[in-house]
PDB file of C-alpha atoms in Angstrom:
ATOM      1  CA  MET A 864      14.996  10.788 -46.681  1.00 47.00           C
ATOM      2  CA  ASN A 865      14.285  14.375 -47.626  1.00 60.00           C
ATOM      3  CA  ASP A 866      13.866  15.391 -51.245  1.00 78.00           C
ATOM      4  CA  ARG A 867      17.269  16.800 -52.070  1.00 84.00           C
ATOM      5  CA  THR A 868      15.919  18.912 -54.916  1.00 89.00           C
ATOM      6  CA  GLU A 869      14.745  21.083 -52.036  1.00 94.00           C
ATOM      7  CA  LEU A 870      18.375  21.624 -51.082  1.00 96.00           C
ATOM      8  CA  GLU A 871      19.183  22.647 -54.641  1.00 97.00           C
ATOM      9  CA  SER A 872      16.447  25.262 -54.411  1.00 96.00           C
ATOM     10  CA  ILE A 873      17.832  26.571 -51.122  1.00 96.00           C
ATOM     11  CA  ILE A 874      21.409  26.905 -52.358  1.00 97.00           C
ATOM     12  CA  GLY A 875      20.404  28.210 -55.768  1.00 96.00           C
ATOM     13  CA  TYR A 876      22.274  25.569 -57.743  1.00 97.00           C
ATOM     14  CA  THR A 877      20.927  22.582 -59.683  1.00 97.00           C
ATOM     15  CA  PHE A 878      23.389  19.753 -60.151  1.00 97.00           C
ATOM     16  CA  ASN A 879      23.900  18.459 -63.674  1.00 97.00           C
ATOM     17  CA  ASN A 880      25.119  15.177 -62.205  1.00 97.00           C
ATOM     18  CA  LYS A 881      23.107  14.253 -59.118  1.00 95.00           C
ATOM     19  CA  ASN A 882      25.816  11.800 -58.101  1.00 96.00           C
ATOM     20  CA  ASN A 883      28.052  14.749 -57.268  1.00 97.00           C
ATOM     21  CA  MET A 884      25.494  16.051 -54.807  1.00 97.00           C
ATOM     22  CA  ARG A 885      24.855  12.620 -53.319  1.00 97.00           C
ATOM     23  CA  LEU A 886      28.565  12.033 -52.800  1.00 97.00           C
ATOM     24  CA  ALA A 887      28.923  15.411 -51.072  1.00 98.00           C
ATOM     25  CA  LEU A 888      26.101  14.506 -48.699  1.00 97.00           C
ATOM     26  CA  THR A 889      27.321  10.987 -47.888  1.00 97.00           C
ATOM     27  CA  HIS A 890      29.143  10.603 -44.586  1.00 97.00           C
ATOM     28  CA  SER A 891      31.722   7.839 -44.219  1.00 96.00           C
ATOM     29  CA  SER A 892      29.556   6.121 -41.589  1.00 96.00           C
ATOM     30  CA  TYR A 893      26.792   5.623 -44.155  1.00 95.00           C
ATOM     31  CA  ALA A 894      29.178   4.399 -46.846  1.00 96.00           C
ATOM     32  CA  ASN A 895      30.756   1.931 -44.423  1.00 94.00           C
ATOM     33  CA  GLU A 896      27.432   0.554 -43.217  1.00 94.00           C
ATOM     34  CA  HIS A 897      26.222   0.014 -46.769  1.00 93.00           C
ATOM     35  CA  GLY A 898      29.464  -1.447 -48.131  1.00 92.00           C
ATOM     36  CA  MET A 899      29.736   1.305 -50.715  1.00 93.00           C
ATOM     37  CA  GLY A 900      33.522   1.293 -51.048  1.00 86.00           C
ATOM     38  CA  LYS A 901      36.398   3.219 -49.504  1.00 87.00           C
ATOM     39  CA  TYR A 902      35.880   6.372 -51.589  1.00 91.00           C
ATOM     40  CA  ALA A 903      32.067   6.443 -51.719  1.00 95.00           C
ATOM     41  CA  HIS A 904      31.769   9.272 -49.195  1.00 97.00           C
ATOM     42  CA  ASN A 905      32.463  12.984 -49.026  1.00 98.00           C
ATOM     43  CA  GLU A 906      35.980  13.151 -47.575  1.00 97.00           C
ATOM     44  CA  ARG A 907      37.749  13.628 -50.911  1.00 97.00           C
ATOM     45  CA  MET A 908      35.109  16.155 -51.986  1.00 98.00           C
ATOM     46  CA  GLU A 909      35.660  17.991 -48.700  1.00 98.00           C
ATOM     47  CA  PHE A 910      39.389  18.198 -49.441  1.00 98.00           C
ATOM     48  CA  LEU A 911      38.662  19.840 -52.785  1.00 98.00           C
ATOM     49  CA  GLY A 912      36.000  22.150 -51.385  1.00 98.00           C
ATOM     50  CA  ASP A 913      38.348  23.354 -48.668  1.00 98.00           C
ATOM     51  CA  ALA A 914      40.896  24.420 -51.293  1.00 98.00           C
ATOM     52  CA  VAL A 915      38.275  26.162 -53.451  1.00 98.00           C
ATOM     53  CA  LEU A 916      36.878  27.976 -50.413  1.00 98.00           C
ATOM     54  CA  GLU A 917      40.312  29.215 -49.382  1.00 97.00           C
ATOM     55  CA  LEU A 918      41.035  30.480 -52.900  1.00 98.00           C
ATOM     56  CA  VAL A 919      37.711  32.296 -53.293  1.00 98.00           C
ATOM     57  CA  ALA A 920      37.870  33.796 -49.793  1.00 97.00           C
ATOM     58  CA  SER A 921      41.452  34.956 -50.366  1.00 97.00           C
ATOM     59  CA  ASP A 922      40.541  36.558 -53.686  1.00 98.00           C
ATOM     60  CA  PHE A 923      37.546  38.288 -52.103  1.00 97.00           C
ATOM     61  CA  LEU A 924      39.552  39.731 -49.211  1.00 96.00           C
ATOM     62  CA  PHE A 925      42.382  40.836 -51.510  1.00 97.00           C
ATOM     63  CA  ARG A 926      39.974  42.740 -53.765  1.00 96.00           C
ATOM     64  CA  GLU A 927      37.527  44.083 -51.192  1.00 94.00           C
ATOM     65  CA  TYR A 928      40.071  45.222 -48.594  1.00 93.00           C
ATOM     66  CA  PRO A 929      42.932  46.836 -50.568  1.00 95.00           C
ATOM     67  CA  ASP A 930      44.336  48.506 -47.452  1.00 96.00           C
ATOM     68  CA  MET A 931      44.343  45.399 -45.254  1.00 94.00           C
ATOM     69  CA  GLN A 932      47.719  43.900 -44.419  1.00 96.00           C
ATOM     70  CA  GLU A 933      48.547  40.275 -45.223  1.00 96.00           C
ATOM     71  CA  GLY A 934      48.500  39.216 -41.591  1.00 95.00           C
ATOM     72  CA  ASP A 935      45.074  40.731 -41.005  1.00 91.00           C
ATOM     73  CA  MET A 936      43.709  39.130 -44.167  1.00 93.00           C
ATOM     74  CA  THR A 937      44.992  35.766 -42.971  1.00 95.00           C
ATOM     75  CA  LYS A 938      43.292  36.186 -39.596  1.00 88.00           C
ATOM     76  CA  LEU A 939      40.001  37.253 -41.152  1.00 89.00           C
ATOM     77  CA  ARG A 940      40.051  34.380 -43.636  1.00 92.00           C
ATOM     78  CA  SER A 941      40.743  31.867 -40.883  1.00 91.00           C
ATOM     79  CA  LYS A 942      37.710  33.136 -38.978  1.00 85.00           C
ATOM     80  CA  LEU A 943      35.485  32.878 -42.028  1.00 89.00           C
ATOM     81  CA  VAL A 944      36.466  29.282 -42.798  1.00 92.00           C
ATOM     82  CA  CYS A 945      36.827  27.853 -39.285  1.00 90.00           C
ATOM     83  CA  GLU A 946      34.662  24.960 -38.083  1.00 91.00           C
ATOM     84  CA  ASP A 947      32.403  27.189 -35.991  1.00 85.00           C
ATOM     85  CA  ALA A 948      31.670  29.472 -38.935  1.00 89.00           C
ATOM     86  CA  LEU A 949      31.163  26.788 -41.566  1.00 94.00           C
ATOM     87  CA  SER A 950      28.948  24.666 -39.333  1.00 92.00           C
ATOM     88  CA  TYR A 951      26.842  27.753 -38.658  1.00 88.00           C
ATOM     89  CA  PHE A 952      26.526  28.464 -42.379  1.00 93.00           C
ATOM     90  CA  ALA A 953      25.570  24.816 -42.899  1.00 96.00           C
ATOM     91  CA  LYS A 954      22.805  25.164 -40.313  1.00 92.00           C
ATOM     92  CA  GLN A 955      21.546  28.276 -42.076  1.00 91.00           C
ATOM     93  CA  ILE A 956      20.770  26.220 -45.174  1.00 96.00           C
ATOM     94  CA  GLY A 957      19.485  23.229 -43.177  1.00 95.00           C
ATOM     95  CA  LEU A 958      22.241  21.024 -44.558  1.00 97.00           C
ATOM     96  CA  GLY A 959      22.101  18.501 -41.727  1.00 95.00           C
ATOM     97  CA  LYS A 960      18.725  17.052 -42.635  1.00 94.00           C
ATOM     98  CA  TYR A 961      19.881  16.147 -46.147  1.00 97.00           C
ATOM     99  CA  LEU A 962      22.915  14.102 -45.095  1.00 97.00           C
ATOM    100  CA  TYR A 963      23.283  10.348 -45.524  1.00 96.00           C
ATOM    101  CA  LEU A 964      24.437   9.165 -42.097  1.00 96.00           C
ATOM    102  CA  GLY A 965      25.092   5.780 -40.573  1.00 95.00           C
ATOM    103  CA  LYS A 966      22.832   4.578 -37.775  1.00 94.00           C
ATOM    104  CA  GLY A 967      25.385   5.378 -35.089  1.00 91.00           C
ATOM    105  CA  GLU A 968      25.768   8.976 -36.165  1.00 93.00           C
ATOM    106  CA  GLU A 969      22.024   9.271 -36.658  1.00 91.00           C
ATOM    107  CA  HIS A 970      21.328   8.150 -33.099  1.00 88.00           C
ATOM    108  CA  THR A 971      23.928  10.464 -31.556  1.00 88.00           C
ATOM    109  CA  ASN A 972      22.618  13.644 -33.209  1.00 86.00           C
ATOM    110  CA  GLY A 973      25.196  13.636 -35.990  1.00 91.00           C
ATOM    111  CA  ARG A 974      23.054  15.953 -38.093  1.00 93.00           C
ATOM    112  CA  GLU A 975      23.828  18.720 -35.592  1.00 89.00           C
ATOM    113  CA  ARG A 976      27.501  17.900 -34.990  1.00 91.00           C
ATOM    114  CA  LYS A 977      29.721  20.790 -35.955  1.00 90.00           C
ATOM    115  CA  SER A 978      32.502  18.693 -37.471  1.00 95.00           C
ATOM    116  CA  ILE A 979      30.090  16.780 -39.720  1.00 97.00           C
ATOM    117  CA  LEU A 980      28.297  19.944 -40.824  1.00 97.00           C
ATOM    118  CA  CYS A 981      31.545  21.758 -41.525  1.00 97.00           C
ATOM    119  CA  ASP A 982      32.876  18.886 -43.625  1.00 98.00           C
ATOM    120  CA  ALA A 983      29.589  18.567 -45.520  1.00 98.00           C
ATOM    121  CA  PHE A 984      29.527  22.288 -46.271  1.00 98.00           C
ATOM    122  CA  GLU A 985      33.021  22.123 -47.760  1.00 98.00           C
ATOM    123  CA  SER A 986      31.982  18.998 -49.667  1.00 98.00           C
ATOM    124  CA  ILE A 987      29.059  20.850 -51.228  1.00 98.00           C
ATOM    125  CA  ILE A 988      31.503  23.511 -52.406  1.00 98.00           C
ATOM    126  CA  GLY A 989      33.704  20.815 -53.915  1.00 98.00           C
ATOM    127  CA  ALA A 990      30.719  19.156 -55.579  1.00 98.00           C
ATOM    128  CA  ILE A 991      29.514  22.426 -57.096  1.00 98.00           C
ATOM    129  CA  TYR A 992      33.029  23.107 -58.378  1.00 98.00           C
ATOM    130  CA  ILE A 993      33.270  19.659 -59.999  1.00 98.00           C
ATOM    131  CA  ASP A 994      29.758  19.889 -61.397  1.00 98.00           C
ATOM    132  CA  GLY A 995      29.562  23.496 -62.549  1.00 98.00           C
ATOM    133  CA  GLY A 996      33.034  25.001 -62.430  1.00 98.00           C
ATOM    134  CA  LEU A 997      34.713  27.766 -60.461  1.00 98.00           C
ATOM    135  CA  LYS A 998      32.101  30.408 -61.275  1.00 98.00           C
ATOM    136  CA  ALA A 999      29.281  28.321 -59.778  1.00 98.00           C
ATOM    137  CA  ALA A1000      31.324  27.527 -56.672  1.00 98.00           C
ATOM    138  CA  THR A1001      32.309  31.183 -56.301  1.00 98.00           C
ATOM    139  CA  ASP A1002      28.679  32.275 -56.495  1.00 98.00           C
ATOM    140  CA  PHE A1003      27.751  29.820 -53.747  1.00 98.00           C
ATOM    141  CA  ILE A1004      30.599  30.963 -51.490  1.00 98.00           C
ATOM    142  CA  HIS A1005      29.773  34.623 -52.029  1.00 97.00           C
ATOM    143  CA  ASN A1006      26.116  34.002 -51.212  1.00 96.00           C
ATOM    144  CA  PHE A1007      26.547  31.872 -48.107  1.00 96.00           C
ATOM    145  CA  VAL A1008      29.981  32.714 -46.680  1.00 95.00           C
ATOM    146  CA  LEU A1009      31.130  36.137 -47.857  1.00 95.00           C
ATOM    147  CA  SER A1010      27.864  38.084 -47.922  1.00 92.00           C
ATOM    148  CA  ASP A1011      27.190  40.490 -45.015  1.00 85.00           C
ATOM    149  CA  ILE A1012      30.710  39.868 -43.800  1.00 83.00           C
ATOM    150  CA  GLU A1013      30.602  42.670 -41.231  1.00 75.00           C
ATOM    151  CA  GLN A1014      27.563  41.087 -39.570  1.00 74.00           C
ATOM    152  CA  LYS A1015      29.079  37.607 -39.669  1.00 76.00           C
ATOM    153  CA  MET A1016      32.191  38.807 -37.880  1.00 74.00           C
ATOM    154  CA  TYR A1017      30.103  39.115 -34.714  1.00 75.00           C
ATOM    155  CA  LEU A1018      29.664  35.339 -34.735  1.00 72.00           C
ATOM    156  CA  PHE A1019      33.264  34.651 -33.839  1.00 72.00           C
ATOM    157  CA  ASP A1020      33.331  36.383 -30.445  1.00 78.00           C
ATOM    158  CA  SER A1021      29.659  37.043 -29.942  1.00 87.00           C
ATOM    159  CA  LYS A1022      29.484  36.920 -26.142  1.00 90.00           C
ATOM    160  CA  THR A1023      32.246  39.490 -25.641  1.00 88.00           C
ATOM    161  CA  THR A1024      30.875  41.704 -28.407  1.00 88.00           C
ATOM    162  CA  LEU A1025      27.358  41.586 -26.988  1.00 93.00           C
ATOM    163  CA  GLN A1026      28.583  42.483 -23.508  1.00 93.00           C
ATOM    164  CA  GLU A1027      30.425  45.506 -24.910  1.00 90.00           C
ATOM    165  CA  ILE A1028      27.348  46.671 -26.836  1.00 91.00           C
ATOM    166  CA  VAL A1029      25.000  46.225 -23.893  1.00 94.00           C
ATOM    167  CA  GLN A1030      27.367  47.840 -21.417  1.00 93.00           C
ATOM    168  CA  ALA A1031      27.786  50.883 -23.664  1.00 93.00           C
ATOM    169  CA  ARG A1032      24.089  51.169 -24.477  1.00 92.00           C
ATOM    170  CA  TYR A1033      22.391  50.220 -21.206  1.00 92.00           C
ATOM    171  CA  GLY A1034      25.120  50.191 -18.572  1.00 94.00           C
ATOM    172  CA  VAL A1035      24.137  46.689 -17.435  1.00 94.00           C
ATOM    173  CA  GLY A1036      25.320  43.101 -17.857  1.00 93.00           C
ATOM    174  CA  VAL A1037      23.965  40.269 -19.980  1.00 96.00           C
ATOM    175  CA  VAL A1038      22.159  37.356 -18.328  1.00 96.00           C
ATOM    176  CA  TYR A1039      22.164  33.867 -19.870  1.00 97.00           C
ATOM    177  CA  LYS A1040      19.636  31.266 -18.732  1.00 96.00           C
ATOM    178  CA  VAL A1041      19.229  27.629 -19.728  1.00 96.00           C
ATOM    179  CA  ILE A1042      15.573  27.351 -20.751  1.00 95.00           C
ATOM    180  CA  ASP A1043      15.621  23.792 -22.051  1.00 94.00           C
ATOM    181  CA  GLU A1044      17.839  20.745 -21.730  1.00 93.00           C
ATOM    182  CA  SER A1045      17.146  17.452 -23.429  1.00 89.00           C
ATOM    183  CA  GLY A1046      18.736  14.183 -24.472  1.00 84.00           C
ATOM    184  CA  PRO A1047      20.851  11.544 -22.683  1.00 83.00           C
ATOM    185  CA  GLU A1048      24.017  12.501 -20.846  1.00 81.00           C
ATOM    186  CA  HIS A1049      26.260  11.563 -23.792  1.00 76.00           C
ATOM    187  CA  ASN A1050      24.178  13.533 -26.268  1.00 77.00           C
ATOM    188  CA  LYS A1051      22.751  16.607 -24.559  1.00 85.00           C
ATOM    189  CA  SER A1052      21.073  19.484 -26.337  1.00 88.00           C
ATOM    190  CA  PHE A1053      20.706  22.906 -24.723  1.00 93.00           C
ATOM    191  CA  ARG A1054      18.595  25.978 -25.416  1.00 95.00           C
ATOM    192  CA  ILE A1055      19.793  29.206 -23.809  1.00 97.00           C
ATOM    193  CA  ALA A1056      18.125  32.596 -23.701  1.00 97.00           C
ATOM    194  CA  VAL A1057      19.705  36.045 -23.422  1.00 97.00           C
ATOM    195  CA  TYR A1058      18.094  38.571 -21.091  1.00 96.00           C
ATOM    196  CA  ILE A1059      18.904  42.273 -20.949  1.00 96.00           C
ATOM    197  CA  LYS A1060      17.354  44.257 -18.117  1.00 94.00           C
ATOM    198  CA  GLY A1061      15.014  41.337 -17.520  1.00 93.00           C
ATOM    199  CA  GLN A1062      13.760  41.236 -21.106  1.00 94.00           C
ATOM    200  CA  LEU A1063      14.178  38.183 -23.334  1.00 95.00           C
ATOM    201  CA  MET A1064      16.270  39.220 -26.332  1.00 95.00           C
ATOM    202  CA  GLY A1065      17.413  36.085 -28.152  1.00 94.00           C
ATOM    203  CA  GLU A1066      17.746  32.311 -27.989  1.00 95.00           C
ATOM    204  CA  GLY A1067      20.308  29.801 -29.164  1.00 92.00           C
ATOM    205  CA  CYS A1068      20.611  26.026 -29.344  1.00 89.00           C
ATOM    206  CA  GLY A1069      23.662  23.789 -29.179  1.00 86.00           C
ATOM    207  CA  ARG A1070      25.198  20.530 -28.032  1.00 82.00           C
ATOM    208  CA  SER A1071      26.878  22.414 -25.177  1.00 87.00           C
ATOM    209  CA  LYS A1072      25.898  25.400 -23.054  1.00 91.00           C
ATOM    210  CA  LYS A1073      28.825  27.346 -24.520  1.00 89.00           C
ATOM    211  CA  GLU A1074      27.691  26.713 -28.095  1.00 86.00           C
ATOM    212  CA  ALA A1075      24.071  27.598 -27.309  1.00 91.00           C
ATOM    213  CA  ALA A1076      25.059  30.804 -25.483  1.00 93.00           C
ATOM    214  CA  LYS A1077      27.299  31.847 -28.363  1.00 89.00           C
ATOM    215  CA  GLU A1078      24.451  31.481 -30.852  1.00 89.00           C
ATOM    216  CA  ALA A1079      22.024  33.300 -28.551  1.00 93.00           C
ATOM    217  CA  ALA A1080      24.463  36.191 -28.212  1.00 93.00           C
ATOM    218  CA  TYR A1081      24.967  36.365 -31.977  1.00 88.00           C
ATOM    219  CA  LYS A1082      21.215  36.479 -32.661  1.00 90.00           C
ATOM    220  CA  THR A1083      20.815  39.187 -30.040  1.00 94.00           C
ATOM    221  CA  ILE A1084      23.525  41.295 -31.664  1.00 91.00           C
ATOM    222  CA  LEU A1085      21.808  41.021 -35.033  1.00 87.00           C
ATOM    223  CA  MET A1086      18.502  41.982 -33.453  1.00 89.00           C
ATOM    224  CA  LEU A1087      19.999  45.009 -31.723  1.00 90.00           C
ATOM    225  CA  ASN A1088      21.712  46.109 -34.938  1.00 83.00           C
ATOM    226  CA  SER A1089      18.447  45.713 -36.814  1.00 80.00           C
ATOM    227  CA  THR A1090      16.741  47.903 -34.240  1.00 74.00           C
ATOM    228  CA  ASP A1091      19.438  50.543 -34.731  1.00 66.00           C
ATOM    229  CA  ASP A1092      18.948  50.463 -38.496  1.00 60.00           C
ATOM    230  CA  ARG A1093      15.215  51.006 -38.149  1.00 59.00           C
ATOM    231  CA  GLY A1094      15.638  53.688 -35.542  1.00 54.00           C
TER     232      GLY A1094
END
């Protein structure tokens, strides 16, 4: 097991009650295997975290975008808190390696599964809220979900966005190539690279080619934007 004080350092929050953190990191498969009881896992904490996240995100959008209509705020919020987004944010803090998983989930790459990561991320929010209150949970959400929101928006439709950028800038298409494929048929892992005019621009990994290509496109967009900022 990894030292979970490392996770506290990464997220910038130290739990007063370490049991809150442990519960947030405990998947039902682990609790079931170890006979820990029907509520000794993170599903209830996830329920709470989901509600806190929706409140904080709604408050942020209401205050930061005073001219945005209700329907548009709803769409933007749904993108920010969807499974794809939250699992990506979870990967950014390396959340998967700190989880308590059952042997079955461990052997089928559960630490990289989007649904598990998404649920764990919401559980961490719930645990911080229980442990330190709304202010602590809000700080976490602002730091890891709501910061650089314009950049994060590219994540949701990254392949289409990248194609539009590249077409406008270079007048060419985007080429995706599988550069690595590993694991058994039921648990594949893919690494895909993005090439523009024959030049390698970014790479992404995922449990499907679609997921890996989406991440590769997103990283390429960020790289191109960074180049623009410097230029």
